[in-house]
Protein backbone atom coordinates (compact mmCIF):
# COMPACT_ATOMS: atom_id res chain seq x y z
CA UNK A 1 0.00 0.00 0.00
CA UNK A 2 1.43 3.34 -0.94
CA UNK A 3 2.00 5.72 1.91
CA UNK A 4 0.24 9.06 1.90
CA UNK A 5 1.43 12.10 3.82
CA UNK A 6 -1.03 13.28 6.44
CA UNK A 7 -2.36 16.81 5.94
CA UNK A 8 -0.66 19.36 8.13
CA UNK A 9 -3.78 19.84 10.25
CA UNK A 10 -3.96 16.13 11.14
CA UNK A 11 -0.20 15.73 11.57
CA UNK A 12 -0.26 18.52 14.13
CA UNK A 13 -2.95 16.70 16.11
CA UNK A 14 -0.52 13.86 16.82
CA UNK A 15 1.04 16.11 19.45
CA UNK A 16 -0.78 15.62 22.81
CA UNK A 17 -0.12 19.21 23.75
CA UNK A 18 -1.81 20.47 20.57
CA UNK A 19 -4.71 18.08 21.11
CA UNK A 20 -5.23 19.41 24.61
CA UNK A 21 -5.14 23.00 23.41
CA UNK A 22 -7.48 22.29 20.48
CA UNK A 23 -10.08 20.82 22.82
CA UNK A 24 -10.55 24.33 24.13
CA UNK A 25 -10.82 23.18 27.74
CA UNK A 26 -9.70 25.33 30.66
CA UNK A 27 -9.74 24.61 34.36
CA UNK A 28 -12.40 26.42 36.32
CA UNK A 29 -11.52 29.89 37.51
CA UNK A 30 -10.93 30.81 41.15
CA UNK A 31 -13.41 30.23 43.94
CA UNK A 32 -16.76 31.95 43.74
CA UNK A 33 -17.43 34.68 46.27
CA UNK A 34 -19.67 33.67 49.15
CA UNK A 35 -23.29 34.68 48.77
CA UNK A 36 -24.83 37.14 51.27
CA UNK A 37 -27.05 34.33 52.56
CA UNK A 38 -24.04 32.17 53.32
CA UNK A 39 -22.29 35.05 55.11
CA UNK A 40 -25.39 35.72 57.24
CA UNK A 41 -25.57 32.08 58.24
CA UNK A 42 -21.95 32.14 59.34
CA UNK A 43 -22.54 35.30 61.41
CA UNK A 44 -25.65 33.92 63.11
CA UNK A 45 -24.06 30.57 64.01
CA UNK A 46 -24.48 29.96 67.77
CA UNK A 47 -22.19 28.18 70.15
CA UNK A 48 -24.81 25.51 70.71
CA UNK A 49 -24.45 24.16 67.17
CA UNK A 50 -22.68 20.86 66.77
CA UNK A 51 -19.14 20.86 65.28
CA UNK A 52 -20.47 19.27 62.11
CA UNK A 53 -23.16 21.90 61.46
CA UNK A 54 -21.06 24.14 59.10
CA UNK A 55 -20.52 21.20 56.77
CA UNK A 56 -24.22 21.09 55.95
CA UNK A 57 -24.02 24.65 54.61
CA UNK A 58 -21.10 23.84 52.28
CA UNK A 59 -21.66 23.35 48.56
CA UNK A 60 -22.46 19.71 47.88
CA UNK A 61 -20.54 18.23 44.93
CA UNK A 62 -21.81 15.07 43.27
CA UNK A 63 -18.43 14.39 41.69
CA UNK A 64 -15.19 15.08 43.56
CA UNK A 65 -12.68 13.76 41.01
CA UNK A 66 -12.47 12.97 37.32
CA UNK A 67 -12.71 9.26 36.45
CA UNK A 68 -10.31 7.44 34.15
CA UNK A 69 -11.24 8.56 30.61
CA UNK A 70 -9.40 5.67 28.96
CA UNK A 71 -11.68 3.23 30.78
CA UNK A 72 -14.88 5.07 29.91
CA UNK A 73 -15.50 3.29 26.60
CA UNK A 74 -15.67 -0.42 26.00
CA UNK A 75 -13.31 -2.17 23.54
CA UNK A 76 -16.22 -2.90 21.17
CA UNK A 77 -17.11 0.79 20.90
CA UNK A 78 -13.51 1.85 20.36
CA UNK A 79 -13.02 -0.71 17.59
CA UNK A 80 -16.19 0.50 15.89
CA UNK A 81 -15.42 4.22 16.19
CA UNK A 82 -11.64 4.09 15.62
CA UNK A 83 -10.81 0.98 13.56
CA UNK A 84 -7.24 -0.15 14.09
CA UNK A 85 -6.66 1.85 17.29
CA UNK A 86 -5.30 0.30 20.47
CA UNK A 87 -8.28 -0.05 22.80
CA UNK A 88 -6.21 1.06 25.82
CA UNK A 89 -6.04 4.62 24.49
CA UNK A 90 -3.53 7.23 25.59
CA UNK A 91 -4.20 9.59 28.48
CA UNK A 92 -3.02 13.16 27.94
CA UNK A 93 -0.95 14.67 30.79
CA UNK A 94 -2.94 17.12 32.89
CA UNK A 95 -1.93 19.86 35.30
CA UNK A 96 -4.54 18.54 37.75
CA UNK A 97 -5.69 14.97 37.14
CA UNK A 98 -8.22 15.24 39.99
CA UNK A 99 -10.15 17.89 38.09
CA UNK A 100 -9.53 17.17 34.42
CA UNK A 101 -8.55 14.06 32.45
CA UNK A 102 -8.50 13.33 28.71
CA UNK A 103 -7.92 10.14 26.71
CA UNK A 104 -7.26 9.89 22.96
CA UNK A 105 -7.55 7.15 20.37
CA UNK A 106 -6.45 7.56 16.74
CA UNK A 107 -5.63 5.27 13.86
CA UNK A 108 -5.13 5.17 10.10
CA UNK A 109 -6.58 1.97 8.65
CA UNK A 110 -5.92 1.79 4.95
CA UNK A 111 -6.80 5.29 3.82
CA UNK A 112 -9.41 5.85 6.51
CA UNK A 113 -8.42 8.03 9.49
CA UNK A 114 -10.31 8.44 12.77
CA UNK A 115 -9.60 10.41 15.94
CA UNK A 116 -11.51 10.29 19.24
CA UNK A 117 -11.04 12.28 22.46
CA UNK A 118 -12.95 11.77 25.71
CA UNK A 119 -12.55 14.39 28.45
CA UNK A 120 -13.92 14.73 31.97
CA UNK A 121 -13.77 17.96 33.96
CA UNK A 122 -14.91 18.45 37.56
CA UNK A 123 -16.01 21.93 38.61
CA UNK A 124 -16.66 23.46 42.03
CA UNK A 125 -20.47 23.26 41.82
CA UNK A 126 -23.45 22.55 39.59
CA UNK A 127 -23.74 26.29 38.96
CA UNK A 128 -20.12 26.56 37.85
CA UNK A 129 -20.55 23.60 35.50
CA UNK A 130 -23.74 25.05 34.04
CA UNK A 131 -22.06 28.41 33.41
CA UNK A 132 -19.09 26.78 31.70
CA UNK A 133 -21.39 24.54 29.65
CA UNK A 134 -23.42 27.50 28.38
CA UNK A 135 -20.29 29.47 27.46
CA UNK A 136 -18.87 26.56 25.46
CA UNK A 137 -22.13 25.92 23.66
CA UNK A 138 -22.28 29.61 22.73
CA UNK A 139 -18.77 29.34 21.25
CA UNK A 140 -19.87 26.42 19.05
CA UNK A 141 -22.99 27.66 17.31
CA UNK A 142 -24.78 25.74 14.60
CA UNK A 143 -25.43 22.55 16.54
CA UNK A 144 -28.38 21.24 18.51
CA UNK A 145 -29.48 19.74 21.80
CA UNK A 146 -28.94 16.05 22.55
CA UNK A 147 -31.94 14.80 24.53
CA UNK A 148 -31.78 12.17 27.25
CA UNK A 149 -28.15 12.62 28.24
CA UNK A 150 -26.98 14.12 31.54
CA UNK A 151 -28.57 17.37 32.68
CA UNK A 152 -27.81 19.07 29.35
CA UNK A 153 -26.35 17.81 26.07
CA UNK A 154 -25.28 19.55 22.86
CA UNK A 155 -23.68 18.37 19.61
CA UNK A 156 -22.22 20.16 16.61
CA UNK A 157 -20.43 18.94 13.46
CA UNK A 158 -18.11 21.02 11.27
CA UNK A 159 -16.30 20.40 7.98
CA UNK A 160 -12.83 21.78 7.23
CA UNK A 161 -10.63 21.50 4.13
CA UNK A 162 -6.86 21.81 3.86
CA UNK A 163 -4.84 21.05 0.72
CA UNK A 164 -8.05 19.67 -0.83
CA UNK A 165 -8.37 17.14 2.02
CA UNK A 166 -11.65 17.25 3.92
CA UNK A 167 -11.95 16.52 7.63
CA UNK A 168 -15.26 16.36 9.48
CA UNK A 169 -15.27 16.85 13.25
CA UNK A 170 -18.09 16.33 15.73
CA UNK A 171 -18.13 17.70 19.27
CA UNK A 172 -20.55 16.70 22.02
CA UNK A 173 -20.71 18.59 25.32
CA UNK A 174 -22.61 17.21 28.31
CA UNK A 175 -23.19 18.54 31.81
CA UNK A 176 -23.87 16.06 34.60
CA UNK A 177 -24.29 17.88 37.95
CA UNK A 178 -20.88 19.50 38.59
CA UNK A 179 -19.09 17.45 35.91
CA UNK A 180 -18.54 18.23 32.22
CA UNK A 181 -18.01 15.56 29.59
CA UNK A 182 -16.57 16.47 26.18
CA UNK A 183 -16.27 14.23 23.13
CA UNK A 184 -14.35 15.14 19.96
CA UNK A 185 -14.66 12.72 17.05
CA UNK A 186 -13.21 13.35 13.57
CA UNK A 187 -12.46 11.50 10.36
CA UNK A 188 -10.94 11.74 6.88
CA UNK A 189 -10.52 9.50 3.83
CA UNK A 190 -7.09 10.05 2.27
CA UNK A 191 -7.92 8.19 -0.94
CA UNK A 192 -11.08 10.05 -1.92
CA UNK A 193 -10.03 13.25 -0.11
CA UNK A 194 -13.56 13.32 1.27
CA UNK A 195 -14.74 13.35 4.87
CA UNK A 196 -17.21 10.89 6.43
CA UNK A 197 -20.89 11.85 6.34
CA UNK A 198 -22.17 14.27 8.96
CA UNK A 199 -24.58 11.64 10.27
CA UNK A 200 -21.78 9.11 10.80
CA UNK A 201 -19.60 11.54 12.77
CA UNK A 202 -22.49 12.97 14.78
CA UNK A 203 -23.89 9.57 15.75
CA UNK A 204 -20.41 8.31 16.62
CA UNK A 205 -19.72 11.28 18.89
CA UNK A 206 -23.10 10.95 20.62
CA UNK A 207 -22.60 7.20 21.10
CA UNK A 208 -19.24 7.88 22.79
CA UNK A 209 -20.80 10.61 24.92
CA UNK A 210 -23.60 8.37 26.20
CA UNK A 211 -21.11 5.66 27.12
CA UNK A 212 -18.76 8.13 28.84
CA UNK A 213 -21.61 9.68 30.84
CA UNK A 214 -22.75 6.20 31.92
CA UNK A 215 -19.20 5.42 33.08
CA UNK A 216 -19.12 8.67 35.06
CA UNK A 217 -22.45 7.93 36.76
CA UNK A 218 -21.60 4.27 37.43
CA UNK A 219 -18.32 5.30 39.04
CA UNK A 220 -20.21 7.58 41.42
CA UNK A 221 -22.55 4.75 42.43
CA UNK A 222 -19.57 2.52 43.12
Tab-separated table of C-alpha atoms in Angstrom:
chain	number	residue	atom	x	y	z
A	1	UNK	CA	0.000	0.000	0.000
A	2	UNK	CA	1.430	3.339	-0.942
A	3	UNK	CA	1.996	5.717	1.909
A	4	UNK	CA	0.242	9.064	1.898
A	5	UNK	CA	1.426	12.100	3.822
A	6	UNK	CA	-1.030	13.285	6.443
A	7	UNK	CA	-2.357	16.812	5.936
A	8	UNK	CA	-0.660	19.361	8.128
A	9	UNK	CA	-3.776	19.840	10.249
A	10	UNK	CA	-3.957	16.127	11.135
A	11	UNK	CA	-0.199	15.727	11.570
A	12	UNK	CA	-0.261	18.519	14.135
A	13	UNK	CA	-2.948	16.696	16.106
A	14	UNK	CA	-0.517	13.860	16.820
A	15	UNK	CA	1.042	16.111	19.450
A	16	UNK	CA	-0.780	15.615	22.809
A	17	UNK	CA	-0.124	19.210	23.750
A	18	UNK	CA	-1.811	20.469	20.570
A	19	UNK	CA	-4.711	18.082	21.110
A	20	UNK	CA	-5.229	19.408	24.611
A	21	UNK	CA	-5.141	23.003	23.412
A	22	UNK	CA	-7.485	22.288	20.484
A	23	UNK	CA	-10.082	20.824	22.819
A	24	UNK	CA	-10.552	24.328	24.132
A	25	UNK	CA	-10.819	23.182	27.737
A	26	UNK	CA	-9.699	25.330	30.659
A	27	UNK	CA	-9.739	24.608	34.357
A	28	UNK	CA	-12.397	26.420	36.319
A	29	UNK	CA	-11.515	29.891	37.507
A	30	UNK	CA	-10.932	30.809	41.147
A	31	UNK	CA	-13.408	30.225	43.940
A	32	UNK	CA	-16.763	31.950	43.738
A	33	UNK	CA	-17.429	34.681	46.272
A	34	UNK	CA	-19.668	33.675	49.147
A	35	UNK	CA	-23.288	34.680	48.769
A	36	UNK	CA	-24.831	37.137	51.272
A	37	UNK	CA	-27.046	34.335	52.556
A	38	UNK	CA	-24.037	32.171	53.320
A	39	UNK	CA	-22.294	35.053	55.109
A	40	UNK	CA	-25.393	35.719	57.244
A	41	UNK	CA	-25.574	32.076	58.244
A	42	UNK	CA	-21.950	32.135	59.341
A	43	UNK	CA	-22.542	35.301	61.410
A	44	UNK	CA	-25.647	33.921	63.112
A	45	UNK	CA	-24.061	30.574	64.010
A	46	UNK	CA	-24.478	29.958	67.765
A	47	UNK	CA	-22.191	28.184	70.152
A	48	UNK	CA	-24.813	25.508	70.708
A	49	UNK	CA	-24.453	24.163	67.168
A	50	UNK	CA	-22.680	20.858	66.768
A	51	UNK	CA	-19.136	20.861	65.285
A	52	UNK	CA	-20.475	19.267	62.106
A	53	UNK	CA	-23.162	21.903	61.459
A	54	UNK	CA	-21.062	24.141	59.104
A	55	UNK	CA	-20.516	21.197	56.771
A	56	UNK	CA	-24.219	21.088	55.948
A	57	UNK	CA	-24.018	24.650	54.607
A	58	UNK	CA	-21.104	23.840	52.280
A	59	UNK	CA	-21.662	23.348	48.556
A	60	UNK	CA	-22.459	19.708	47.875
A	61	UNK	CA	-20.544	18.232	44.928
A	62	UNK	CA	-21.809	15.074	43.266
A	63	UNK	CA	-18.429	14.392	41.685
A	64	UNK	CA	-15.194	15.079	43.556
A	65	UNK	CA	-12.678	13.763	41.012
A	66	UNK	CA	-12.473	12.967	37.316
A	67	UNK	CA	-12.715	9.261	36.450
A	68	UNK	CA	-10.309	7.439	34.150
A	69	UNK	CA	-11.239	8.556	30.612
A	70	UNK	CA	-9.396	5.669	28.956
A	71	UNK	CA	-11.675	3.231	30.780
A	72	UNK	CA	-14.875	5.074	29.912
A	73	UNK	CA	-15.503	3.289	26.597
A	74	UNK	CA	-15.670	-0.423	26.000
A	75	UNK	CA	-13.308	-2.166	23.536
A	76	UNK	CA	-16.217	-2.898	21.169
A	77	UNK	CA	-17.114	0.789	20.904
A	78	UNK	CA	-13.508	1.851	20.363
A	79	UNK	CA	-13.017	-0.710	17.590
A	80	UNK	CA	-16.194	0.499	15.888
A	81	UNK	CA	-15.416	4.221	16.188
A	82	UNK	CA	-11.639	4.085	15.617
A	83	UNK	CA	-10.807	0.982	13.558
A	84	UNK	CA	-7.238	-0.153	14.088
A	85	UNK	CA	-6.665	1.846	17.287
A	86	UNK	CA	-5.302	0.300	20.474
A	87	UNK	CA	-8.278	-0.051	22.800
A	88	UNK	CA	-6.214	1.059	25.820
A	89	UNK	CA	-6.036	4.620	24.486
A	90	UNK	CA	-3.531	7.233	25.587
A	91	UNK	CA	-4.202	9.594	28.482
A	92	UNK	CA	-3.021	13.162	27.938
A	93	UNK	CA	-0.948	14.667	30.788
A	94	UNK	CA	-2.944	17.123	32.891
A	95	UNK	CA	-1.926	19.863	35.304
A	96	UNK	CA	-4.539	18.539	37.752
A	97	UNK	CA	-5.694	14.975	37.138
A	98	UNK	CA	-8.215	15.235	39.986
A	99	UNK	CA	-10.155	17.886	38.087
A	100	UNK	CA	-9.527	17.167	34.415
A	101	UNK	CA	-8.555	14.062	32.450
A	102	UNK	CA	-8.498	13.331	28.712
A	103	UNK	CA	-7.919	10.143	26.713
A	104	UNK	CA	-7.263	9.888	22.964
A	105	UNK	CA	-7.547	7.151	20.366
A	106	UNK	CA	-6.455	7.556	16.739
A	107	UNK	CA	-5.627	5.268	13.855
A	108	UNK	CA	-5.132	5.172	10.100
A	109	UNK	CA	-6.578	1.968	8.649
A	110	UNK	CA	-5.923	1.789	4.949
A	111	UNK	CA	-6.799	5.290	3.819
A	112	UNK	CA	-9.410	5.854	6.513
A	113	UNK	CA	-8.423	8.027	9.490
A	114	UNK	CA	-10.312	8.443	12.775
A	115	UNK	CA	-9.598	10.408	15.940
A	116	UNK	CA	-11.513	10.285	19.236
A	117	UNK	CA	-11.038	12.282	22.456
A	118	UNK	CA	-12.949	11.768	25.712
A	119	UNK	CA	-12.546	14.391	28.454
A	120	UNK	CA	-13.915	14.735	31.973
A	121	UNK	CA	-13.766	17.963	33.960
A	122	UNK	CA	-14.908	18.450	37.557
A	123	UNK	CA	-16.010	21.935	38.613
A	124	UNK	CA	-16.664	23.465	42.033
A	125	UNK	CA	-20.468	23.264	41.820
A	126	UNK	CA	-23.447	22.550	39.589
A	127	UNK	CA	-23.745	26.290	38.962
A	128	UNK	CA	-20.118	26.559	37.848
A	129	UNK	CA	-20.551	23.596	35.499
A	130	UNK	CA	-23.738	25.054	34.039
A	131	UNK	CA	-22.064	28.412	33.412
A	132	UNK	CA	-19.089	26.783	31.699
A	133	UNK	CA	-21.387	24.543	29.646
A	134	UNK	CA	-23.421	27.498	28.378
A	135	UNK	CA	-20.287	29.469	27.457
A	136	UNK	CA	-18.870	26.561	25.457
A	137	UNK	CA	-22.134	25.918	23.659
A	138	UNK	CA	-22.282	29.612	22.728
A	139	UNK	CA	-18.773	29.337	21.246
A	140	UNK	CA	-19.868	26.416	19.051
A	141	UNK	CA	-22.986	27.658	17.308
A	142	UNK	CA	-24.781	25.735	14.602
A	143	UNK	CA	-25.429	22.552	16.539
A	144	UNK	CA	-28.383	21.242	18.512
A	145	UNK	CA	-29.480	19.735	21.797
A	146	UNK	CA	-28.942	16.052	22.548
A	147	UNK	CA	-31.940	14.800	24.532
A	148	UNK	CA	-31.781	12.169	27.249
A	149	UNK	CA	-28.149	12.617	28.245
A	150	UNK	CA	-26.976	14.118	31.541
A	151	UNK	CA	-28.567	17.375	32.683
A	152	UNK	CA	-27.811	19.073	29.345
A	153	UNK	CA	-26.346	17.814	26.071
A	154	UNK	CA	-25.277	19.551	22.862
A	155	UNK	CA	-23.679	18.367	19.609
A	156	UNK	CA	-22.219	20.164	16.610
A	157	UNK	CA	-20.427	18.944	13.464
A	158	UNK	CA	-18.112	21.015	11.272
A	159	UNK	CA	-16.301	20.398	7.980
A	160	UNK	CA	-12.833	21.776	7.229
A	161	UNK	CA	-10.632	21.501	4.128
A	162	UNK	CA	-6.859	21.815	3.857
A	163	UNK	CA	-4.835	21.049	0.722
A	164	UNK	CA	-8.055	19.666	-0.827
A	165	UNK	CA	-8.366	17.143	2.019
A	166	UNK	CA	-11.646	17.251	3.920
A	167	UNK	CA	-11.954	16.523	7.634
A	168	UNK	CA	-15.264	16.357	9.478
A	169	UNK	CA	-15.269	16.847	13.252
A	170	UNK	CA	-18.087	16.327	15.726
A	171	UNK	CA	-18.129	17.701	19.266
A	172	UNK	CA	-20.550	16.701	22.018
A	173	UNK	CA	-20.707	18.587	25.316
A	174	UNK	CA	-22.606	17.211	28.312
A	175	UNK	CA	-23.191	18.545	31.815
A	176	UNK	CA	-23.866	16.063	34.604
A	177	UNK	CA	-24.289	17.876	37.952
A	178	UNK	CA	-20.884	19.499	38.587
A	179	UNK	CA	-19.094	17.450	35.911
A	180	UNK	CA	-18.544	18.233	32.220
A	181	UNK	CA	-18.013	15.560	29.588
A	182	UNK	CA	-16.565	16.472	26.183
A	183	UNK	CA	-16.275	14.232	23.130
A	184	UNK	CA	-14.354	15.143	19.959
A	185	UNK	CA	-14.659	12.717	17.045
A	186	UNK	CA	-13.212	13.347	13.574
A	187	UNK	CA	-12.461	11.499	10.360
A	188	UNK	CA	-10.940	11.736	6.875
A	189	UNK	CA	-10.516	9.502	3.825
A	190	UNK	CA	-7.093	10.048	2.266
A	191	UNK	CA	-7.922	8.189	-0.938
A	192	UNK	CA	-11.082	10.046	-1.918
A	193	UNK	CA	-10.033	13.253	-0.109
A	194	UNK	CA	-13.562	13.318	1.267
A	195	UNK	CA	-14.741	13.345	4.874
A	196	UNK	CA	-17.214	10.893	6.431
A	197	UNK	CA	-20.889	11.847	6.341
A	198	UNK	CA	-22.172	14.273	8.956
A	199	UNK	CA	-24.577	11.640	10.269
A	200	UNK	CA	-21.784	9.113	10.805
A	201	UNK	CA	-19.605	11.537	12.771
A	202	UNK	CA	-22.490	12.972	14.779
A	203	UNK	CA	-23.895	9.570	15.751
A	204	UNK	CA	-20.415	8.307	16.620
A	205	UNK	CA	-19.716	11.275	18.890
A	206	UNK	CA	-23.101	10.952	20.619
A	207	UNK	CA	-22.600	7.198	21.104
A	208	UNK	CA	-19.238	7.875	22.787
A	209	UNK	CA	-20.805	10.611	24.919
A	210	UNK	CA	-23.599	8.370	26.196
A	211	UNK	CA	-21.113	5.664	27.125
A	212	UNK	CA	-18.755	8.127	28.835
A	213	UNK	CA	-21.607	9.676	30.844
A	214	UNK	CA	-22.754	6.200	31.916
A	215	UNK	CA	-19.203	5.423	33.083
A	216	UNK	CA	-19.121	8.674	35.063
A	217	UNK	CA	-22.447	7.932	36.761
A	218	UNK	CA	-21.596	4.267	37.432
A	219	UNK	CA	-18.320	5.302	39.043
A	220	UNK	CA	-20.210	7.579	41.418
A	221	UNK	CA	-22.545	4.750	42.426
A	222	UNK	CA	-19.573	2.516	43.125
